[in-house]
Amino acid sequence: MTTRWPLVVAIWAAGLGVAAQYGKISVIFDRLPELYPDAGAAISFTISMVGIMGILLGLVAGMFVAAFGYRRSMVWALWIGAAMSAVQALHPSFELFLLSRFVEGLSHLGVVVAAPTLMAALSSNRDRGLAMTLWSTFFGVAFTLLAWFGLPLVQRFGLLSLFAAHALIMAGLALWLGAALGNVAVPPRVAMPRLRALPGLHLPIYRSPWKVAPAAGWLFYTCCFVAVLTVIPPYIAADMRSFVLGAMPLASIATSMTLGVFLLRHIEAVKLVQMGFLLCALGVVWLWLLPGDPLACIALAGAMGLVQGGSFAAIPQLNSSDHARSQSSGVQAQAGNLGNSIGTPLMVLALGLAGFSGLMESCCCCSWVALACTCFWRDSAARCKGSRPGPWKARGNHKIWQVFAGM
């Protein structure tokens, strides 16, 4: 099978669109009171509302996407996102704005569950790791594009112009993918789960080490990455702050797309995640010793890039069927939204209780706990009868990994 790169890139572009559902609020968050001056502290819900849907329905989404159809889920999710952005561009009441953000969470969830499965299905065994690593960059790339193009748009045409532009982009993506995926063989649909059976379906999925392992590390990655970008800036020298904050997501992407892709051809994705967390712990210690050091900040973000690429690549490596991959993507989406929601409050709490040392201790603990969790699930998979499902096997020996951890 030959990888269908134009379609893979098109699906990745859809990921940029749904990542912007978070980013479009983050980049103008300090100016949102201009639109809703009476919102007060409730203005923070404009960000978390999207994640709530993912926390509540992340795993269920994997089941319904597999039943509703991956192509159909992707296209309809994009249309829903376009509609909600259009509503936001009309400057609705704050309550309606929050409701639109909640519904936007459904759009976000539909894409982040369907897209990795479709990308894996459209990729050859050799290129699947590269395709999943490309997918893992969608958040960082979206935030960078919003900083480069979204903020100038807002400065020239006002806050509502960003929502209008996003609505047009999402509608364009829906039309593009609706046409591009029309004649593509997609994973077969499965039976629609009954609502009363959903609670009983969760336990078998969470008991599967192959489906849970990618999410185990992703929870701690999302808990730390956005939080670090939010809390660290005051400790960076003012004249270097903008450069470092722009360079950190780019460093993460660059590491993931270069060193991460290279290592995925030689070691398993779960081992790459473990290596990334080990390097994250070392990066945190460096930053702890030199608070706000630009090179330490960028190095820490680069180490996190190995985690992001390995986490997504682990899904098709550990799960051979498209249905199992969609369930694993659902668990990962649930874990990611949970990490995004609790990470910043936890880091702010640690900072308030114990200062910068408390922040660094929390980040270091997250790295080591994540390393322990991924080791546990990997060992559980090895002990399961029949070993790991799926044909993937790394080429070459594993000495690269053994130098770092010897596991």
Short mmCIF file of C-alpha atoms in Angstrom, two decimals:
data_model
loop_
_atom_site.label_atom_id
_atom_site.label_comp_id
_atom_site.label_asym_id
_atom_site.label_seq_id
_atom_site.Cartn_x
_atom_site.Cartn_y
_atom_site.Cartn_z
CA MET A 1 0.00 0.00 0.00
CA THR A 2 1.19 3.50 -0.87
CA THR A 3 0.53 6.36 1.53
CA ARG A 4 -2.02 8.83 0.15
CA TRP A 5 -0.24 11.95 1.34
CA PRO A 6 -2.62 14.57 -0.15
CA LEU A 7 -5.50 13.11 1.86
CA VAL A 8 -3.33 12.70 4.96
CA VAL A 9 -2.41 16.39 4.76
CA ALA A 10 -6.05 17.36 4.19
CA ILE A 11 -7.09 15.52 7.36
CA TRP A 12 -4.21 17.15 9.24
CA ALA A 13 -5.53 20.52 8.05
CA ALA A 14 -8.87 19.64 9.65
CA GLY A 15 -6.92 19.11 12.86
CA LEU A 16 -5.57 22.64 12.57
CA GLY A 17 -9.15 23.86 12.29
CA VAL A 18 -10.31 22.17 15.49
CA ALA A 19 -7.13 23.11 17.36
CA ALA A 20 -8.01 26.70 16.55
CA GLN A 21 -11.21 26.19 18.55
CA TYR A 22 -8.96 26.43 21.60
CA GLY A 23 -6.42 28.79 20.09
CA LYS A 24 -8.81 31.47 18.84
CA ILE A 25 -9.87 32.13 22.43
CA SER A 26 -6.41 31.77 23.96
CA VAL A 27 -4.76 34.36 21.71
CA ILE A 28 -7.43 37.01 22.46
CA PHE A 29 -8.25 35.96 26.02
CA ASP A 30 -6.96 39.21 27.54
CA ARG A 31 -9.30 41.19 25.23
CA LEU A 32 -12.46 39.09 25.64
CA PRO A 33 -13.79 41.44 28.36
CA GLU A 34 -14.18 44.00 25.57
CA LEU A 35 -16.95 41.77 24.20
CA TYR A 36 -18.38 40.70 27.56
CA PRO A 37 -17.47 43.31 30.19
CA ASP A 38 -19.93 41.90 32.76
CA ALA A 39 -18.71 38.29 32.57
CA GLY A 40 -16.17 38.66 35.37
CA ALA A 41 -14.38 35.48 36.41
CA ALA A 42 -16.81 33.41 34.30
CA ILE A 43 -14.85 34.54 31.23
CA SER A 44 -12.46 31.62 31.92
CA PHE A 45 -15.25 29.18 30.98
CA THR A 46 -14.86 30.30 27.37
CA ILE A 47 -11.79 28.05 27.20
CA SER A 48 -12.79 25.14 29.44
CA MET A 49 -16.25 24.63 27.86
CA VAL A 50 -14.72 22.91 24.83
CA GLY A 51 -12.77 20.51 27.05
CA ILE A 52 -15.78 19.54 29.17
CA MET A 53 -17.37 17.74 26.24
CA GLY A 54 -14.15 15.78 25.72
CA ILE A 55 -13.91 14.79 29.37
CA LEU A 56 -17.50 13.58 29.49
CA LEU A 57 -17.75 11.95 26.08
CA GLY A 58 -14.19 11.22 24.95
CA LEU A 59 -14.42 7.45 25.16
CA VAL A 60 -18.03 7.29 24.03
CA ALA A 61 -17.07 9.37 20.99
CA GLY A 62 -14.78 6.59 19.78
CA MET A 63 -17.71 4.16 19.80
CA PHE A 64 -20.15 6.50 18.06
CA VAL A 65 -17.65 7.63 15.43
CA ALA A 66 -17.00 4.00 14.51
CA ALA A 67 -20.76 3.46 14.23
CA PHE A 68 -21.67 6.74 12.52
CA GLY A 69 -18.78 6.44 10.05
CA TYR A 70 -15.35 8.06 10.12
CA ARG A 71 -15.80 10.13 6.96
CA ARG A 72 -19.28 11.28 7.91
CA SER A 73 -18.18 12.13 11.47
CA MET A 74 -15.26 14.18 10.19
CA VAL A 75 -17.28 16.23 7.72
CA TRP A 76 -20.25 16.84 10.03
CA ALA A 77 -17.93 17.82 12.88
CA LEU A 78 -16.37 20.46 10.64
CA TRP A 79 -19.79 21.81 9.64
CA ILE A 80 -20.84 22.02 13.29
CA GLY A 81 -17.63 23.89 14.08
CA ALA A 82 -18.26 26.31 11.21
CA ALA A 83 -21.80 26.97 12.43
CA MET A 84 -20.70 27.66 16.01
CA SER A 85 -17.97 30.06 14.90
CA ALA A 86 -20.54 31.86 12.74
CA VAL A 87 -22.79 32.24 15.78
CA GLN A 88 -19.88 33.63 17.80
CA ALA A 89 -19.09 36.14 15.04
CA LEU A 90 -22.59 37.61 15.53
CA HIS A 91 -21.67 38.67 19.10
CA PRO A 92 -24.40 36.70 20.94
CA SER A 93 -25.16 37.00 24.63
CA PHE A 94 -22.52 35.56 26.96
CA GLU A 95 -24.76 32.62 27.86
CA LEU A 96 -25.30 31.75 24.20
CA PHE A 97 -21.57 32.20 23.55
CA LEU A 98 -20.80 29.63 26.26
CA LEU A 99 -23.41 27.27 24.82
CA SER A 100 -21.79 27.59 21.39
CA ARG A 101 -18.42 26.74 22.96
CA PHE A 102 -19.94 23.66 24.59
CA VAL A 103 -21.34 22.47 21.24
CA GLU A 104 -17.98 23.28 19.66
CA GLY A 105 -16.56 20.63 21.95
CA LEU A 106 -18.62 18.06 20.05
CA SER A 107 -17.09 19.27 16.79
CA HIS A 108 -13.60 19.11 18.29
CA LEU A 109 -14.16 15.61 19.60
CA GLY A 110 -15.50 14.28 16.31
CA VAL A 111 -12.39 15.32 14.42
CA VAL A 112 -9.75 14.32 16.98
CA VAL A 113 -11.27 10.82 17.23
CA ALA A 114 -11.92 10.21 13.52
CA ALA A 115 -8.82 11.87 12.04
CA PRO A 116 -6.05 9.65 13.51
CA THR A 117 -7.92 6.49 12.47
CA LEU A 118 -8.39 7.78 8.92
CA MET A 119 -4.76 8.89 8.67
CA ALA A 120 -3.55 5.49 9.87
CA ALA A 121 -5.82 3.73 7.35
CA LEU A 122 -4.49 5.89 4.50
CA SER A 123 -0.81 5.30 5.40
CA SER A 124 1.51 2.42 4.66
CA ASN A 125 3.11 0.52 7.52
CA ARG A 126 6.40 2.29 6.82
CA ASP A 127 4.90 5.80 6.79
CA ARG A 128 2.32 5.37 9.56
CA GLY A 129 4.66 6.64 12.27
CA LEU A 130 5.43 9.74 10.18
CA ALA A 131 1.72 10.35 9.54
CA MET A 132 0.88 10.08 13.24
CA THR A 133 3.78 12.36 14.14
CA LEU A 134 2.47 14.90 11.62
CA TRP A 135 -0.95 14.68 13.29
CA SER A 136 0.60 15.26 16.71
CA THR A 137 1.78 18.72 15.60
CA PHE A 138 -1.70 20.09 14.90
CA PHE A 139 -2.03 22.01 18.17
CA GLY A 140 1.38 23.67 18.01
CA VAL A 141 1.05 24.59 14.34
CA ALA A 142 -2.45 26.03 14.87
CA PHE A 143 -1.32 28.22 17.77
CA THR A 144 1.66 29.46 15.76
CA LEU A 145 -0.55 30.33 12.75
CA LEU A 146 -3.01 32.15 15.01
CA ALA A 147 -0.18 34.21 16.49
CA TRP A 148 1.19 35.05 13.04
CA PHE A 149 -2.06 35.71 11.17
CA GLY A 150 -4.93 35.75 13.66
CA LEU A 151 -3.66 38.55 15.87
CA PRO A 152 -2.93 40.92 12.94
CA LEU A 153 -6.45 40.20 11.67
CA VAL A 154 -7.90 41.14 15.06
CA GLN A 155 -5.82 44.30 15.26
CA ARG A 156 -7.13 45.45 11.88
CA PHE A 157 -10.76 44.26 11.86
CA GLY A 158 -11.66 43.59 15.51
CA LEU A 159 -12.23 40.53 17.70
CA LEU A 160 -15.30 39.23 15.88
CA SER A 161 -13.36 38.99 12.62
CA LEU A 162 -11.37 36.07 14.04
CA PHE A 163 -14.55 34.06 14.66
CA ALA A 164 -15.84 34.88 11.17
CA ALA A 165 -12.55 33.82 9.56
CA HIS A 166 -12.57 30.59 11.53
CA ALA A 167 -16.15 29.86 10.39
CA LEU A 168 -15.12 30.29 6.75
CA ILE A 169 -12.05 28.09 7.19
CA MET A 170 -14.04 25.32 8.87
CA ALA A 171 -16.68 25.44 6.13
CA GLY A 172 -13.95 25.29 3.49
CA LEU A 173 -12.38 22.27 5.19
CA ALA A 174 -15.77 20.54 5.33
CA LEU A 175 -16.30 21.08 1.59
CA TRP A 176 -12.73 19.99 0.79
CA LEU A 177 -12.83 16.78 2.81
CA GLY A 178 -16.40 15.98 1.81
CA ALA A 179 -15.23 15.90 -1.79
CA ALA A 180 -11.76 14.42 -1.23
CA LEU A 181 -12.95 11.50 0.90
CA GLY A 182 -15.98 10.75 -1.27
CA ASN A 183 -14.38 7.88 -3.20
CA VAL A 184 -11.96 6.71 -0.52
CA ALA A 185 -12.34 3.31 1.09
CA VAL A 186 -12.81 4.09 4.76
CA PRO A 187 -12.93 1.73 7.76
CA PRO A 188 -16.26 -0.17 7.90
CA ARG A 189 -18.96 1.02 10.26
CA VAL A 190 -19.91 -1.01 13.31
CA ALA A 191 -23.23 -1.37 15.10
CA MET A 192 -24.44 1.70 16.97
CA PRO A 193 -24.00 1.10 20.72
CA ARG A 194 -27.12 1.23 22.85
CA LEU A 195 -27.17 4.04 25.38
CA ARG A 196 -27.94 1.76 28.31
CA ALA A 197 -24.97 -0.43 27.35
CA LEU A 198 -22.42 2.41 27.38
CA PRO A 199 -21.40 2.14 31.07
CA GLY A 200 -20.63 -1.54 30.61
CA LEU A 201 -18.58 -0.87 27.48
CA HIS A 202 -16.14 1.43 29.30
CA LEU A 203 -14.58 -1.16 31.58
CA PRO A 204 -13.32 -3.58 28.86
CA ILE A 205 -11.70 -0.66 27.03
CA TYR A 206 -10.00 0.71 30.13
CA ARG A 207 -8.83 -2.78 31.03
CA SER A 208 -7.06 -3.12 27.68
CA PRO A 209 -3.42 -2.07 28.04
CA TRP A 210 -3.12 -1.64 24.26
CA LYS A 211 -5.95 0.91 24.16
CA VAL A 212 -5.00 2.76 27.35
CA ALA A 213 -1.20 2.92 27.02
CA PRO A 214 -1.12 5.87 24.54
CA ALA A 215 -3.49 7.88 26.77
CA ALA A 216 -1.51 7.13 29.94
CA GLY A 217 1.35 9.37 28.88
CA TRP A 218 -0.83 11.84 26.98
CA LEU A 219 -2.69 12.81 30.16
CA PHE A 220 0.52 14.01 31.81
CA TYR A 221 1.81 15.61 28.62
CA THR A 222 -1.30 17.78 28.24
CA CYS A 223 -1.27 18.48 31.97
CA CYS A 224 2.20 20.01 31.69
CA PHE A 225 2.60 21.50 28.21
CA VAL A 226 -0.16 24.14 28.13
CA ALA A 227 0.36 24.83 31.84
CA VAL A 228 4.08 25.46 31.35
CA LEU A 229 3.37 27.86 28.46
CA THR A 230 0.89 29.68 30.70
CA VAL A 231 2.81 29.85 34.00
CA ILE A 232 6.48 30.07 32.96
CA PRO A 233 6.43 33.41 31.02
CA PRO A 234 6.82 35.75 34.04
CA TYR A 235 10.13 34.04 34.87
CA ILE A 236 11.56 34.64 31.39
CA ALA A 237 13.41 37.91 30.79
CA ALA A 238 11.05 40.46 29.22
CA ASP A 239 13.29 41.07 26.21
CA MET A 240 13.38 37.30 25.44
CA ARG A 241 9.84 36.37 26.43
CA SER A 242 8.13 36.68 23.05
CA PHE A 243 10.91 34.83 21.28
CA VAL A 244 10.96 31.96 23.79
CA LEU A 245 7.17 31.55 23.86
CA GLY A 246 7.11 31.42 20.07
CA ALA A 247 10.08 29.07 19.91
CA MET A 248 8.78 26.52 22.44
CA PRO A 249 5.91 25.10 20.31
CA LEU A 250 8.15 25.20 17.24
CA ALA A 251 10.89 23.31 19.10
CA SER A 252 8.37 20.69 20.12
CA ILE A 253 7.19 20.30 16.52
CA ALA A 254 10.72 20.23 15.11
CA THR A 255 11.87 17.55 17.55
CA SER A 256 8.79 15.45 16.88
CA MET A 257 9.13 15.66 13.09
CA THR A 258 12.90 15.01 12.96
CA LEU A 259 14.36 13.06 15.86
CA GLY A 260 10.98 11.52 16.71
CA VAL A 261 10.37 10.24 13.17
CA PHE A 262 13.91 8.85 12.99
CA LEU A 263 13.61 7.01 16.30
CA LEU A 264 10.20 5.57 15.41
CA ARG A 265 11.91 3.60 12.65
CA HIS A 266 14.09 1.88 15.24
CA ILE A 267 12.13 1.66 18.50
CA GLU A 268 8.52 1.22 19.56
CA ALA A 269 6.38 4.32 20.05
CA VAL A 270 5.76 3.58 23.74
CA LYS A 271 9.52 3.48 24.31
CA LEU A 272 9.84 6.82 22.53
CA VAL A 273 7.23 8.27 24.91
CA GLN A 274 9.16 6.92 27.87
CA MET A 275 12.39 8.39 26.52
CA GLY A 276 10.63 11.73 26.08
CA PHE A 277 9.40 11.80 29.67
CA LEU A 278 12.87 10.91 30.94
CA LEU A 279 14.32 13.84 28.99
CA CYS A 280 11.45 16.05 30.23
CA ALA A 281 12.42 15.28 33.81
CA LEU A 282 16.02 16.25 33.06
CA GLY A 283 14.82 19.43 31.33
CA VAL A 284 12.73 20.36 34.37
CA VAL A 285 15.79 19.96 36.60
CA TRP A 286 17.75 22.24 34.24
CA LEU A 287 14.98 24.85 34.37
CA TRP A 288 14.76 24.43 38.16
CA LEU A 289 18.46 25.26 38.52
CA LEU A 290 18.25 28.18 36.06
CA PRO A 291 14.72 29.67 36.35
CA GLY A 292 13.53 31.25 33.12
CA ASP A 293 16.64 30.27 31.15
CA PRO A 294 15.62 30.51 27.46
CA LEU A 295 17.65 27.49 26.35
CA ALA A 296 16.25 25.36 29.18
CA CYS A 297 12.67 26.33 28.25
CA ILE A 298 13.22 25.46 24.60
CA ALA A 299 14.98 22.19 25.48
CA LEU A 300 12.08 21.17 27.74
CA ALA A 301 9.60 21.86 24.93
CA GLY A 302 11.77 19.84 22.54
CA ALA A 303 11.72 16.87 24.89
CA MET A 304 7.94 17.12 25.08
CA GLY A 305 7.87 16.85 21.27
CA LEU A 306 9.07 13.24 21.56
CA VAL A 307 6.12 12.51 23.85
CA GLN A 308 3.54 14.04 21.52
CA GLY A 309 4.75 12.19 18.42
CA GLY A 310 5.20 8.87 20.19
CA SER A 311 1.79 9.04 21.87
CA PHE A 312 -0.12 9.26 18.59
CA ALA A 313 2.13 6.77 16.81
CA ALA A 314 1.48 4.25 19.61
CA ILE A 315 -2.22 3.99 18.72
CA PRO A 316 -1.83 2.14 15.38
CA GLN A 317 1.21 0.23 16.64
CA LEU A 318 -0.65 -1.20 19.62
CA ASN A 319 -4.06 -1.65 17.97
CA SER A 320 -4.40 -3.49 14.66
CA SER A 321 -8.10 -2.93 13.88
CA ASP A 322 -9.68 0.39 12.96
CA HIS A 323 -12.38 -0.09 15.61
CA ALA A 324 -9.77 -0.63 18.34
CA ARG A 325 -7.85 2.41 17.11
CA SER A 326 -10.95 4.60 17.32
CA GLN A 327 -11.54 3.43 20.89
CA SER A 328 -7.92 4.14 21.79
CA SER A 329 -8.23 7.59 20.16
CA GLY A 330 -11.34 8.18 22.28
CA VAL A 331 -9.48 7.32 25.47
CA GLN A 332 -6.64 9.62 24.41
CA ALA A 333 -9.05 12.45 23.63
CA GLN A 334 -10.62 12.03 27.05
CA ALA A 335 -7.22 12.03 28.75
CA GLY A 336 -6.04 15.05 26.74
CA ASN A 337 -9.06 17.15 27.58
CA LEU A 338 -8.74 16.19 31.25
CA GLY A 339 -5.06 17.18 31.24
CA ASN A 340 -5.79 20.50 29.51
CA SER A 341 -8.52 21.26 32.05
CA ILE A 342 -6.66 20.41 35.26
CA GLY A 343 -3.06 21.18 34.29
CA THR A 344 -3.03 24.97 34.61
CA PRO A 345 -5.03 25.08 37.90
CA LEU A 346 -2.70 22.46 39.41
CA MET A 347 0.43 24.32 38.35
CA VAL A 348 -0.95 27.66 39.56
CA LEU A 349 -1.81 26.03 42.90
CA ALA A 350 1.70 24.58 43.22
CA LEU A 351 3.18 27.97 42.35
CA GLY A 352 1.03 29.71 44.94
CA LEU A 353 1.85 27.22 47.71
CA ALA A 354 5.56 26.68 47.14
CA GLY A 355 6.73 29.20 44.54
CA PHE A 356 8.85 28.29 41.53
CA SER A 357 10.29 25.24 43.29
CA GLY A 358 6.79 23.89 43.83
CA LEU A 359 6.02 24.38 40.13
CA MET A 360 9.16 22.52 39.10
CA GLU A 361 8.51 19.74 41.61
CA SER A 362 5.03 19.27 40.13
CA CYS A 363 6.37 19.11 36.59
CA CYS A 364 9.08 16.67 37.61
CA CYS A 365 6.58 14.47 39.43
CA CYS A 366 4.32 14.46 36.37
CA SER A 367 7.21 13.26 34.20
CA TRP A 368 8.18 10.44 36.55
CA VAL A 369 4.58 9.34 37.18
CA ALA A 370 3.95 9.34 33.42
CA LEU A 371 7.07 7.23 32.90
CA ALA A 372 5.88 4.78 35.55
CA CYS A 373 2.37 4.60 34.05
CA THR A 374 3.60 3.89 30.53
CA CYS A 375 5.97 1.22 31.89
CA PHE A 376 3.08 -0.38 33.78
CA TRP A 377 0.75 -0.50 30.76
CA ARG A 378 3.52 -1.71 28.47
CA ASP A 379 4.38 -4.52 30.88
CA SER A 380 0.68 -5.35 31.22
CA ALA A 381 0.40 -5.66 27.45
CA ALA A 382 3.45 -7.96 27.36
CA ARG A 383 1.87 -10.22 30.02
CA CYS A 384 -1.48 -10.42 28.20
CA LYS A 385 -2.18 -13.63 26.37
CA GLY A 386 -1.17 -13.39 22.74
CA SER A 387 1.19 -10.47 23.32
CA ARG A 388 0.58 -7.17 21.52
CA PRO A 389 -1.93 -7.25 18.64
CA GLY A 390 -0.80 -5.90 15.32
CA PRO A 391 1.99 -6.58 12.82
CA TRP A 392 4.25 -3.63 13.61
CA LYS A 393 7.85 -4.38 14.45
CA ALA A 394 10.71 -1.93 14.78
CA ARG A 395 13.63 -2.31 12.45
CA GLY A 396 17.11 -2.53 13.78
CA ASN A 397 18.16 -3.18 17.37
CA HIS A 398 16.96 -1.35 20.44
CA LYS A 399 20.26 -0.10 21.80
CA ILE A 400 19.20 3.51 21.28
CA TRP A 401 16.53 3.06 23.92
CA GLN A 402 18.69 0.94 26.23
CA VAL A 403 21.23 3.76 26.48
CA PHE A 404 18.50 5.92 28.07
CA ALA A 405 16.61 3.55 30.34
CA GLY A 406 17.54 -0.07 29.91
CA MET A 407 13.93 -1.22 30.26
#
